[in-house]
PDB file of C-alpha atoms and ligand atoms in Angstrom:
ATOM      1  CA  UNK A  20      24.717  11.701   9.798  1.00 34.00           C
ATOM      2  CA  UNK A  21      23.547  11.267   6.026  1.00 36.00           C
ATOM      3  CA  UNK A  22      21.441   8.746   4.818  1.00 37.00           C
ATOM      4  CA  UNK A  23      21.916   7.658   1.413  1.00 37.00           C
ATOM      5  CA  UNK A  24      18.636   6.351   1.072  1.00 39.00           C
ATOM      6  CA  UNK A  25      17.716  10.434   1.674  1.00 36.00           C
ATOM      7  CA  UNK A  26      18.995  10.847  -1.711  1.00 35.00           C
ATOM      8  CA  UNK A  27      16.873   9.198  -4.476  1.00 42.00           C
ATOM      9  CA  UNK A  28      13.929  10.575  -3.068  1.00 42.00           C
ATOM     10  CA  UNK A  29      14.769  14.159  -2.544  1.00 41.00           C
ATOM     11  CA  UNK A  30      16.074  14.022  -6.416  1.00 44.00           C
ATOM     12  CA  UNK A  31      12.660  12.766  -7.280  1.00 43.00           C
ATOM     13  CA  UNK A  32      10.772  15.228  -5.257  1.00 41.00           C
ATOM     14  CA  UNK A  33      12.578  18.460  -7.112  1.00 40.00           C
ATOM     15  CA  UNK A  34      11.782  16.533 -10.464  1.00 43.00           C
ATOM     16  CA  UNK A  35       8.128  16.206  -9.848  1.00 42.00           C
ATOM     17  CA  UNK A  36       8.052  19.409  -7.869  1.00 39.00           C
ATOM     18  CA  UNK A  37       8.895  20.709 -11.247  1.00 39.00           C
ATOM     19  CA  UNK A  38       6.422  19.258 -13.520  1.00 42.00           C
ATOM     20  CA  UNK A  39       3.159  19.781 -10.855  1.00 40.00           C
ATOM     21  CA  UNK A  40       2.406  22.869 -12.693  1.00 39.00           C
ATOM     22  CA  UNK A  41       1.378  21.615 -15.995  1.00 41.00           C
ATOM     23  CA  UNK A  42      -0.149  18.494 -13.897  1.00 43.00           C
ATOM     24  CA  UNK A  43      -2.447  21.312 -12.687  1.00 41.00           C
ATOM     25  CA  UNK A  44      -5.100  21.536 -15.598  1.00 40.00           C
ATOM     26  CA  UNK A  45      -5.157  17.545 -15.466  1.00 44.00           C
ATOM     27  CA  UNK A  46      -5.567  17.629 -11.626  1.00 43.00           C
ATOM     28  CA  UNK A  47      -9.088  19.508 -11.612  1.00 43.00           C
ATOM     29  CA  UNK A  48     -10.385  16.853 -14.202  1.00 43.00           C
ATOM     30  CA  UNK A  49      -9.478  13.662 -12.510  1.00 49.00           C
ATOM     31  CA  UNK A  50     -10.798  15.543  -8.737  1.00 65.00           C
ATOM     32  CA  UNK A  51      -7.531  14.511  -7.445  1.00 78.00           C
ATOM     33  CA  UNK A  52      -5.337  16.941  -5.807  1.00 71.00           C
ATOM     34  CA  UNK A  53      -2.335  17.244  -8.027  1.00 57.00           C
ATOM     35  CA  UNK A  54      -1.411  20.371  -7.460  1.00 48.00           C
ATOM     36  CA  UNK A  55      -1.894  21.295  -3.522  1.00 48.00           C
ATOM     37  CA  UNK A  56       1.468  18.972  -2.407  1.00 53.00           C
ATOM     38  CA  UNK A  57       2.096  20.291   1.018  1.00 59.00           C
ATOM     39  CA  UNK A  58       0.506  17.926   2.618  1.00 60.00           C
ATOM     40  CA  UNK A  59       2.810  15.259   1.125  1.00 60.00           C
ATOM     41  CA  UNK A  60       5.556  17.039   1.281  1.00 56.00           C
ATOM     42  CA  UNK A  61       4.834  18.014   5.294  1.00 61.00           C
ATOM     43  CA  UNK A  62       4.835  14.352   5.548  1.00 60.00           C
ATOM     44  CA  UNK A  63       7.682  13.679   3.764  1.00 57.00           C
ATOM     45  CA  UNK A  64       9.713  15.844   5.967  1.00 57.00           C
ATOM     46  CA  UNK A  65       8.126  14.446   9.025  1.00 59.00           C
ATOM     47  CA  UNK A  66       8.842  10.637   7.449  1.00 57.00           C
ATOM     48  CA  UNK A  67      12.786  11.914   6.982  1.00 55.00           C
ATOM     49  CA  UNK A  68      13.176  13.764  10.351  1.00 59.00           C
ATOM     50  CA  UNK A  69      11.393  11.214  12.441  1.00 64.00           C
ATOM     51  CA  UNK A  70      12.809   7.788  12.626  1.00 70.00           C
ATOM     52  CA  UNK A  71       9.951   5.252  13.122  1.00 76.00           C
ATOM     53  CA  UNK A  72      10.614   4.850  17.038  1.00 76.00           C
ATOM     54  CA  UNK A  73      10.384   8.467  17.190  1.00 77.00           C
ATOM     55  CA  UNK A  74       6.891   8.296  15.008  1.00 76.00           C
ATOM     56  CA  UNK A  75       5.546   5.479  17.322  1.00 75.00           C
ATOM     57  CA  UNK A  76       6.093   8.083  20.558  1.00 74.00           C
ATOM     58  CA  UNK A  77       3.961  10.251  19.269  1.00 72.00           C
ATOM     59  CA  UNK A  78       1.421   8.304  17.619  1.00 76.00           C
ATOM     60  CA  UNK A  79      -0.781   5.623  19.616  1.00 80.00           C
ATOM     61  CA  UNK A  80      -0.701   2.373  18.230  1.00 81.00           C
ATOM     62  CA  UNK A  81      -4.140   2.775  17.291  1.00 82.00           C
ATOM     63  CA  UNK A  82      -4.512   6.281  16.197  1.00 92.00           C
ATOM     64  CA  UNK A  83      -6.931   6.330  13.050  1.00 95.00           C
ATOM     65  CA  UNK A  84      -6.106   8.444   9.919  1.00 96.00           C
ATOM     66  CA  UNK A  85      -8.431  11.214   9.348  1.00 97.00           C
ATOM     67  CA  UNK A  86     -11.537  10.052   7.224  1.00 98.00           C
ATOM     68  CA  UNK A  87     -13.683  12.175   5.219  1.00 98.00           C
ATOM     69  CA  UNK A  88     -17.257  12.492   4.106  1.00 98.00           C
ATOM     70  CA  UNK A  89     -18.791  11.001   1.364  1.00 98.00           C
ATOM     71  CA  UNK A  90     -19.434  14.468  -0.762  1.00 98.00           C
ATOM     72  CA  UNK A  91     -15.037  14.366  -0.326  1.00 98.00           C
ATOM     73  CA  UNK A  92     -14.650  11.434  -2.933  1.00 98.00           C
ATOM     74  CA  UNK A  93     -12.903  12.065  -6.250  1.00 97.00           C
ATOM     75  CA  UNK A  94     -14.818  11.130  -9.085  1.00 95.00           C
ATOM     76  CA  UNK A  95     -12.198   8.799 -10.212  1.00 94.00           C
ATOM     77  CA  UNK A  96      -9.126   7.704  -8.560  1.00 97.00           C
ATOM     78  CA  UNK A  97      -6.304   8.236 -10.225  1.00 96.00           C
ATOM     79  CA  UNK A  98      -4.163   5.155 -10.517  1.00 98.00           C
ATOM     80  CA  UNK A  99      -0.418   4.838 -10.596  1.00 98.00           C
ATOM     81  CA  UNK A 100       2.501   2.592 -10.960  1.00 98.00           C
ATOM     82  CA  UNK A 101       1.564  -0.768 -13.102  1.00 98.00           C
ATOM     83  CA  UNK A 102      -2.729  -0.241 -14.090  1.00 98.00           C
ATOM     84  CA  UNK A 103      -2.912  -3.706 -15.810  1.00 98.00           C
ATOM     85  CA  UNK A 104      -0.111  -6.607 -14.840  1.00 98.00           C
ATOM     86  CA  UNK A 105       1.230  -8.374 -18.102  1.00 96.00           C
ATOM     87  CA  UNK A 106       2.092 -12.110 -16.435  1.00 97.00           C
ATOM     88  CA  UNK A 107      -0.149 -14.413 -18.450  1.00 97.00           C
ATOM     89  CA  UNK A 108      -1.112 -15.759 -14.536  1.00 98.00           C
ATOM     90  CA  UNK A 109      -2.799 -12.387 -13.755  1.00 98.00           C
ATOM     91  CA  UNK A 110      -4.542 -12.633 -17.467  1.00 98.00           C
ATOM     92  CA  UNK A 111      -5.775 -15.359 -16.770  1.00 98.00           C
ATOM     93  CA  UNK A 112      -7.363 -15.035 -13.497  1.00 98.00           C
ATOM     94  CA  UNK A 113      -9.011 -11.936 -15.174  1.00 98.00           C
ATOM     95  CA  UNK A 114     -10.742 -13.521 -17.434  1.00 98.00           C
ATOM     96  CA  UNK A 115     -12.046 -16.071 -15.253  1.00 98.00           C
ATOM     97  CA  UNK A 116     -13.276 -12.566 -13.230  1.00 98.00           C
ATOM     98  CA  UNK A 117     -10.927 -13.737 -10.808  1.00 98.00           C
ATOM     99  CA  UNK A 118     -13.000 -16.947  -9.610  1.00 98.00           C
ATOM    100  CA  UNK A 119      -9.629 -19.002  -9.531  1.00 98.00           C
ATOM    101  CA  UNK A 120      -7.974 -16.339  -6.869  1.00 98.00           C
ATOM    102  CA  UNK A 121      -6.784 -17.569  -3.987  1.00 98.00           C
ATOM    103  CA  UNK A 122      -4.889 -15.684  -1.411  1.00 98.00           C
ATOM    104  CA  UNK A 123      -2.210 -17.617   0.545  1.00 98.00           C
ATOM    105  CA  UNK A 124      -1.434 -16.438   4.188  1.00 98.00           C
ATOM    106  CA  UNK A 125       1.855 -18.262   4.631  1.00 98.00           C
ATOM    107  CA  UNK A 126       5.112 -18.247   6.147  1.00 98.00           C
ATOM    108  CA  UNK A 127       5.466 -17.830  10.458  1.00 98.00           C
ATOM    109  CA  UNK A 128       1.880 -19.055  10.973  1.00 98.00           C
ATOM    110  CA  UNK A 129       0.781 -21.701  12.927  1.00 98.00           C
ATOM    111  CA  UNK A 130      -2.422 -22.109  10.330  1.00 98.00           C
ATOM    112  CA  UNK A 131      -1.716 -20.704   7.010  1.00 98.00           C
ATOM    113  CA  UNK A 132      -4.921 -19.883   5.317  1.00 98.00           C
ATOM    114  CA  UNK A 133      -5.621 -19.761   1.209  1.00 98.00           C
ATOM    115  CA  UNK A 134      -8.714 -17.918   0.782  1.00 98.00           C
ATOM    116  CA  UNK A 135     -10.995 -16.982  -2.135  1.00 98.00           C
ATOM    117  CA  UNK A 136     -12.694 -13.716  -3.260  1.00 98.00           C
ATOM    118  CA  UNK A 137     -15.542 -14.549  -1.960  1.00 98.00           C
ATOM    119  CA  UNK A 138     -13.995 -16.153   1.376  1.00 98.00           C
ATOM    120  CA  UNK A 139     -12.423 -12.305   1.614  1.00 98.00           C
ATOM    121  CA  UNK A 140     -15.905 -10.204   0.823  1.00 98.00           C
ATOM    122  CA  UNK A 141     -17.410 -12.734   3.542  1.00 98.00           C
ATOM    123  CA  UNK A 142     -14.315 -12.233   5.973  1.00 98.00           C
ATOM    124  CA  UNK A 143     -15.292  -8.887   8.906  1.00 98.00           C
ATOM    125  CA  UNK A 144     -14.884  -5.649   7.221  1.00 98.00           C
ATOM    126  CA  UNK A 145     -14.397  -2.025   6.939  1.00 98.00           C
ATOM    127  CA  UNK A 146     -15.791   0.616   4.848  1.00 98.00           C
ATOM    128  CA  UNK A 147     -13.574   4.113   4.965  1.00 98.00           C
ATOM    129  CA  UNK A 148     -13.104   7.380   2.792  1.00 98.00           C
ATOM    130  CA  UNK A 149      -9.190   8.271   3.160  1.00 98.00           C
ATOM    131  CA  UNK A 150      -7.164  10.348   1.542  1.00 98.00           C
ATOM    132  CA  UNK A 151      -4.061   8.503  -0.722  1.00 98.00           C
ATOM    133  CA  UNK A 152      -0.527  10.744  -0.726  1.00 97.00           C
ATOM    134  CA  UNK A 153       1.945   9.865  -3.082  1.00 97.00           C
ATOM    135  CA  UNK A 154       5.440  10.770  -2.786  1.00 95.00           C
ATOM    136  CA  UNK A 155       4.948  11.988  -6.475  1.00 94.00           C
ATOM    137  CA  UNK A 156       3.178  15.173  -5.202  1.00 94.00           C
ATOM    138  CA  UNK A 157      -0.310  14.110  -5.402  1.00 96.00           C
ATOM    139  CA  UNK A 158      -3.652  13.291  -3.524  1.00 97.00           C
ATOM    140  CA  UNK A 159      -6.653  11.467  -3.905  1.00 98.00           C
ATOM    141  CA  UNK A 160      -9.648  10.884  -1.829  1.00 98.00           C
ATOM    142  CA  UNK A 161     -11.543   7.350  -2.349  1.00 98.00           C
ATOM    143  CA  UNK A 162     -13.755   5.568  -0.625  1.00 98.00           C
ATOM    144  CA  UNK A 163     -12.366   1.849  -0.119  1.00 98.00           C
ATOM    145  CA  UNK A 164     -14.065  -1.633   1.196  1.00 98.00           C
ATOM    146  CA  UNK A 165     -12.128  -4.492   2.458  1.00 98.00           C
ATOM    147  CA  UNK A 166     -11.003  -7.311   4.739  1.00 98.00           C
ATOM    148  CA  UNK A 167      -9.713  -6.639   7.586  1.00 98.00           C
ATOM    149  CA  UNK A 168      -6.034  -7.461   7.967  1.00 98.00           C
ATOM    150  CA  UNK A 169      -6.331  -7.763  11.778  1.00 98.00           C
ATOM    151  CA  UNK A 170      -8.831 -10.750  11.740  1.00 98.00           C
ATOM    152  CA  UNK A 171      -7.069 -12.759   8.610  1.00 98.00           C
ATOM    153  CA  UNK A 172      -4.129 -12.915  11.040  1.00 98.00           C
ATOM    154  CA  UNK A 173      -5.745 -13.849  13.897  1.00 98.00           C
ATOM    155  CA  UNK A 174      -7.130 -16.828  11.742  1.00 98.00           C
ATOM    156  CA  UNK A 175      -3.606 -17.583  10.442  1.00 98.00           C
ATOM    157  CA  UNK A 176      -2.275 -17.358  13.922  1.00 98.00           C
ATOM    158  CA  UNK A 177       1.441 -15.855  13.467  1.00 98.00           C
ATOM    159  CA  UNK A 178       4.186 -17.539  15.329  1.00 98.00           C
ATOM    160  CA  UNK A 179       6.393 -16.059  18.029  1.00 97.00           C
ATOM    161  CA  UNK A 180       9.378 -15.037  15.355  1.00 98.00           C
ATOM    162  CA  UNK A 181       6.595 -12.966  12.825  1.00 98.00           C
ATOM    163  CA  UNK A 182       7.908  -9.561  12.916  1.00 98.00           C
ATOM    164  CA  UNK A 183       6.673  -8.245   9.343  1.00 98.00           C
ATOM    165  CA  UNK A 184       3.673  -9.378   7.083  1.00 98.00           C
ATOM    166  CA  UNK A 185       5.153  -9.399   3.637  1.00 98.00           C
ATOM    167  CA  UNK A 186       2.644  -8.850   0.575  1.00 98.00           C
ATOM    168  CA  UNK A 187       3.930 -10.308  -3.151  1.00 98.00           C
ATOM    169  CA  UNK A 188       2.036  -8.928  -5.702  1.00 98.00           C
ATOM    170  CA  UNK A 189       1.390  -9.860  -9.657  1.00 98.00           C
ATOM    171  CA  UNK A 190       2.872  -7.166 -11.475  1.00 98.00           C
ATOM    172  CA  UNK A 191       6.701  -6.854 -12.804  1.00 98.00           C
ATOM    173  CA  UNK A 192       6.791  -2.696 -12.397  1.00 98.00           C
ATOM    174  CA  UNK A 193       9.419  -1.452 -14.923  1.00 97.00           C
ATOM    175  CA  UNK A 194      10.004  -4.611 -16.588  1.00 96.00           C
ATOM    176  CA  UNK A 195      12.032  -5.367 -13.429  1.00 97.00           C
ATOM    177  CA  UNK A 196      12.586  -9.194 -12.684  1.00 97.00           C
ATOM    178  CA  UNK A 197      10.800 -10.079  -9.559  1.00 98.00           C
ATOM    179  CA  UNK A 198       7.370  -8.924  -8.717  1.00 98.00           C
ATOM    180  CA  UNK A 199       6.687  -5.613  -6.672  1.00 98.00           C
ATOM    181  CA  UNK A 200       6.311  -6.073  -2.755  1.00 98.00           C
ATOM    182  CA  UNK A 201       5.681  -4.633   0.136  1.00 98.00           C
ATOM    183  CA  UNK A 202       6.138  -4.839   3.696  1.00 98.00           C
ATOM    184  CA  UNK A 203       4.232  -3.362   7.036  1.00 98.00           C
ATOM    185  CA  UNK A 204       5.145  -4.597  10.692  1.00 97.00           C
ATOM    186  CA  UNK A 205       2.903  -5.913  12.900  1.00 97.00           C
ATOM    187  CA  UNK A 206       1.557  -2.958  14.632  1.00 96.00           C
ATOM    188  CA  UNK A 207       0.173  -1.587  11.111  1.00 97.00           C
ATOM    189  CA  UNK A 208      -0.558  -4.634   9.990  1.00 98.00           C
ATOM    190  CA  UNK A 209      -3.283  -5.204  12.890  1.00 97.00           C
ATOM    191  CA  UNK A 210      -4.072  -1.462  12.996  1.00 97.00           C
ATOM    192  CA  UNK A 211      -8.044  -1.568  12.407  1.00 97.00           C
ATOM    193  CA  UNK A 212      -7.915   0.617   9.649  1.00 98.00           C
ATOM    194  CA  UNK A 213      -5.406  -1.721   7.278  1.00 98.00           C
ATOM    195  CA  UNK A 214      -7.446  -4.035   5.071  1.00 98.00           C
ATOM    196  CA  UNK A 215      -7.521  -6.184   1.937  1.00 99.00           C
ATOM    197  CA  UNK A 216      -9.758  -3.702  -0.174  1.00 99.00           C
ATOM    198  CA  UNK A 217     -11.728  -5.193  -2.731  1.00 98.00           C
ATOM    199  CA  UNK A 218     -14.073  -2.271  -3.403  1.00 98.00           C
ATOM    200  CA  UNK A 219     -13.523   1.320  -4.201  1.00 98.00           C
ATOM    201  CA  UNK A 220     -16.152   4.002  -4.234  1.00 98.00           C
ATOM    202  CA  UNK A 221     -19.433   1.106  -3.815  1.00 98.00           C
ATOM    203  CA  UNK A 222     -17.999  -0.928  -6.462  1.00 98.00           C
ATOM    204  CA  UNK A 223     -15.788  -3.793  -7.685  1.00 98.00           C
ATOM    205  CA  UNK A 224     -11.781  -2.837  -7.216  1.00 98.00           C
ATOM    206  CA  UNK A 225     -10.968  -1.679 -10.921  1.00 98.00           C
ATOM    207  CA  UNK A 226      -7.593  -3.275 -12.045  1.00 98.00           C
ATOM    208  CA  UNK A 227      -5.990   0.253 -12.263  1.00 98.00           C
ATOM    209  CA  UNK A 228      -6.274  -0.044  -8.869  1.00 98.00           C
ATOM    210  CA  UNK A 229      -4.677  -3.231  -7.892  1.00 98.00           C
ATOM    211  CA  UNK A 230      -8.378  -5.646  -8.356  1.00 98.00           C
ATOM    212  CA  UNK A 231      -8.882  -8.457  -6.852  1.00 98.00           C
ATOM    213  CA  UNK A 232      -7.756  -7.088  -3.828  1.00 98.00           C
ATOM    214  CA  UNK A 233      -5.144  -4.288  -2.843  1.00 98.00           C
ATOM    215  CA  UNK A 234      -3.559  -3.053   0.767  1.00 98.00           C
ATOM    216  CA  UNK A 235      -4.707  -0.228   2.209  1.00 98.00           C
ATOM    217  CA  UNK A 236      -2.861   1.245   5.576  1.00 98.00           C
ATOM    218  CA  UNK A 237      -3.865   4.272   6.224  1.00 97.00           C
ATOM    219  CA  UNK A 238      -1.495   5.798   7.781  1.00 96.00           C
ATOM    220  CA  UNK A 239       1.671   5.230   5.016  1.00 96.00           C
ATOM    221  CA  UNK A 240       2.440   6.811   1.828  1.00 97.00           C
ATOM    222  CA  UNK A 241       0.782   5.583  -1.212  1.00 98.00           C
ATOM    223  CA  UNK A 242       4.079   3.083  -2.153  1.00 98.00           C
ATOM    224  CA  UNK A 243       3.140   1.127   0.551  1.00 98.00           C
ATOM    225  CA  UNK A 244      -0.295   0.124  -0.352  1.00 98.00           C
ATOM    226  CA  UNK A 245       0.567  -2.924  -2.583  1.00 98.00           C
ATOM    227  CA  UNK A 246      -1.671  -3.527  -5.217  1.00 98.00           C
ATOM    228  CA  UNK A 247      -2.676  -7.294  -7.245  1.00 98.00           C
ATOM    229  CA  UNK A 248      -1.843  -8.984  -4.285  1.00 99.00           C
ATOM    230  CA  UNK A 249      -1.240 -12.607  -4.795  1.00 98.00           C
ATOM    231  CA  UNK A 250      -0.188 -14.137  -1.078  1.00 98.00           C
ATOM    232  CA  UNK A 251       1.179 -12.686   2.262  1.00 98.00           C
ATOM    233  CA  UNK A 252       4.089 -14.068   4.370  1.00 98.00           C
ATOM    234  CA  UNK A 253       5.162 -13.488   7.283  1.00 98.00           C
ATOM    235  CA  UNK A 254       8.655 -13.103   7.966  1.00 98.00           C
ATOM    236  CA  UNK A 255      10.640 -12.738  11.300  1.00 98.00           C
ATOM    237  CA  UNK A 256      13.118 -10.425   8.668  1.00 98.00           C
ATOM    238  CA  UNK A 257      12.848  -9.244   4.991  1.00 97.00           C
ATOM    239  CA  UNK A 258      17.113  -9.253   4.631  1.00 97.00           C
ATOM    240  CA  UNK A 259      16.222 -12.509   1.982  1.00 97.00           C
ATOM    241  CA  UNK A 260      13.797 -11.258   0.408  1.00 98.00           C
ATOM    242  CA  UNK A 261      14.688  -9.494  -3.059  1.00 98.00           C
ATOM    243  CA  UNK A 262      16.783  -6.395  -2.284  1.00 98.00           C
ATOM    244  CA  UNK A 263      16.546  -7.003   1.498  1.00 98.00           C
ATOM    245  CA  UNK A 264      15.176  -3.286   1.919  1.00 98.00           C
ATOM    246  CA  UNK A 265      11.408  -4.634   2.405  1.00 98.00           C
ATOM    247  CA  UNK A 266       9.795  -3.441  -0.544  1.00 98.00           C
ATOM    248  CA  UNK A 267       9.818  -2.380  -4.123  1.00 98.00           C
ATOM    249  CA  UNK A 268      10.780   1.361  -4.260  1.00 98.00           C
ATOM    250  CA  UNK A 269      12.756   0.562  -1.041  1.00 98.00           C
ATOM    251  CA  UNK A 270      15.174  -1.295  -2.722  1.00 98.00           C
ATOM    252  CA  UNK A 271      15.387   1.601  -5.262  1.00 97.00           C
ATOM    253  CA  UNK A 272      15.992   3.932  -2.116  1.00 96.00           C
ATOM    254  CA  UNK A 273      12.396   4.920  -0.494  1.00 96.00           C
ATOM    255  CA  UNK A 274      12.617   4.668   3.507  1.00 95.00           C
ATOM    256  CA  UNK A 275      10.987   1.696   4.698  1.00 96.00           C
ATOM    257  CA  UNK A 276       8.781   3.398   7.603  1.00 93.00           C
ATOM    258  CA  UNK A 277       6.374   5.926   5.369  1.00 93.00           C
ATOM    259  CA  UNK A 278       4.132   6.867   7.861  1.00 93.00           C
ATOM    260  CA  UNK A 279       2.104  10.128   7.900  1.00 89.00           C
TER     261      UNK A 279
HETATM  262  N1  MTE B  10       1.611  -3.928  -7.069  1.00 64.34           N
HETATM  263  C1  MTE B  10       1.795  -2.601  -7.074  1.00 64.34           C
HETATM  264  N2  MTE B  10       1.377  -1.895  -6.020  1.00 64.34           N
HETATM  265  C2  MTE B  10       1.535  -0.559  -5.990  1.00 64.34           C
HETATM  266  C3  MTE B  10       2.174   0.140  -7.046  1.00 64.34           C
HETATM  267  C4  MTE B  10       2.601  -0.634  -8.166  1.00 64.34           C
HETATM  268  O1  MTE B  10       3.148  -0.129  -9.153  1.00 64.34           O
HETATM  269  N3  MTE B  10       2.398  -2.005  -8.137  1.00 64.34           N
HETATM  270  N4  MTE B  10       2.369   1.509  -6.973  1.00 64.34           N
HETATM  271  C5  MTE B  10       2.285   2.118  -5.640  1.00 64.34           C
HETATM  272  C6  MTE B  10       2.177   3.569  -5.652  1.00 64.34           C
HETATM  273  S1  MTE B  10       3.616   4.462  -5.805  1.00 64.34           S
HETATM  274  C7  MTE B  10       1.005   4.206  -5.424  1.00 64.34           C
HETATM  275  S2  MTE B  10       0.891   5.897  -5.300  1.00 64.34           S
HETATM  276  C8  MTE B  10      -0.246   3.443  -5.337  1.00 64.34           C
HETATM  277  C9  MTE B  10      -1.190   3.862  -6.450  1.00 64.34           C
HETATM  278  O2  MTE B  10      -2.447   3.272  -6.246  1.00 64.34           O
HETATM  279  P1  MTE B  10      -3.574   3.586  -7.285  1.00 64.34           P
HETATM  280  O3  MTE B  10      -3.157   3.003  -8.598  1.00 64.34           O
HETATM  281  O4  MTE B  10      -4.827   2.987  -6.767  1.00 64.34           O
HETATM  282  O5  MTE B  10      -3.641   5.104  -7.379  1.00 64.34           O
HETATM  283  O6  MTE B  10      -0.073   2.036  -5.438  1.00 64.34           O
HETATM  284  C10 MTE B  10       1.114   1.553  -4.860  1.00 64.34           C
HETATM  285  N5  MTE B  10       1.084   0.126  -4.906  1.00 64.34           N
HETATM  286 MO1   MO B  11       3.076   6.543  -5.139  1.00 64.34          MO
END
């Protein structure tokens, strides 16, 4: 069987497979591993021969990705996709440093939340050094503090129909006209090593990065890890929402299960 969604990807992959040489030079400055793909790529093959039920046999429910120590953290983190979104809503919670942000937790919930910055830094935490993989051939270790997804649901209480926690973010990425999104399902969204990250390497989340807050899970592929977001829903199906497909670069052909 062929999967057309196999396609885009693989196209991409030769592309940038291409250009990682003259990346290289870049790559040393920036202490993010540009060059030294295999890792993605091993996971891209294991993210295109496994389906996700397959992925889930293999790996527990609650099987952490590897961390790292402290002396592993890149000096800077090199940020991708949209580094500064250009609604004048995101300008101008900037400039207020973000003090009118409020995250809505909406959608199947029995108690939908709306919650500051500073309701999220006191929320329970975790504090963990991971390594990013992007599908565009490149790694980066960081160091990243956040919420923890896990308990913000438990507060919100998700009905009997939530089967995905949807995450709508600020920025338009390539001018297109709906916002970019993501989506994880509930196992990764409670997994104890998904959180709301404020903080990266001991300080503030830059905006390059996604600031106020951005998604890390752990165990996916960089695309997944929405950054600027603005509210979560949760949904019993994504099929309504945008291209249907559950996420940004999924509509534009990126599989929807990304773990590594
Ligand atoms: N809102 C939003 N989230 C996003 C993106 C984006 O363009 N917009 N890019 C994704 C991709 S492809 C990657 S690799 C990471 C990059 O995160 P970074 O900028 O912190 O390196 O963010 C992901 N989340
Ligand atoms: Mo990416």
């Amino acid at each position: 069987m062929t999967d057309s969604r196999e396609y885009p990807l693989n196209r991409r992959r030769r592309r940038l497979l291409g250009s990682l040489g003259a990346l290289g030079a870049a790559s040393l400055l920036a202490g993010c591993d540009w060059t030294k793909s295999d890792s993605v790529q091993a996971a891209l093959g294991r993210t295109e021969d496994l389906t996700q039920a397959a992925m889930r046999l293999v790996t527990s429910r609650e099987a952490l990705a590897r961390e790292y120590p402290k002396s592993a953290i890149a000096p800077e983190f090199r940020p991708n996709g949209s580094i500064q979104p250009q609604t004048s809503a995101y300008q101008a919670l900037l400039d207020n440093n973000f003090a009118d942000y409020r995250l809505a937790i909406h959608g199947e919930v029995a108690n939908p939340q709306t919650l500051s910055l500073a309701e999220l830094k006191a929320a329970p935490s975790r504090t963990q050094i991971t390594r990013h993989d992007c599908v565009e051939g490149w790694s980066c270790i960081g160091q990243w503090t956040g919420a923890r997804l896990s308990d913000l649901l438990v507060r919100a209480q998700p009905t009997a129909k939530a089967k995905f926690v949807v995450f709508h973010c600020a920025d338009h990425l390539l001018g297109a006209a709906e916002p970019y999104y993501e989506s994880l399902d509930m196992i990764e969204a409670y997994h104890p090593q998904t959180i709301l990250a404020y903080g990266l390497n001991g300080a503030d989340l830059p905006v390059a990065n996604g600031a106020p807050i951005r998604l890390r899970a752990e165990r996916q592929l960089g695309y997944k890890m929405a950054k600027y977001v603005m509210d979560i829903e949760l949904v019993e199906s994504f099929a309504d929402i945008q291209g249907g497909k559950g996420g940004f670069w999924e509509d534009r052909g990126y599989n929807w299960w990304a773990g590594i």
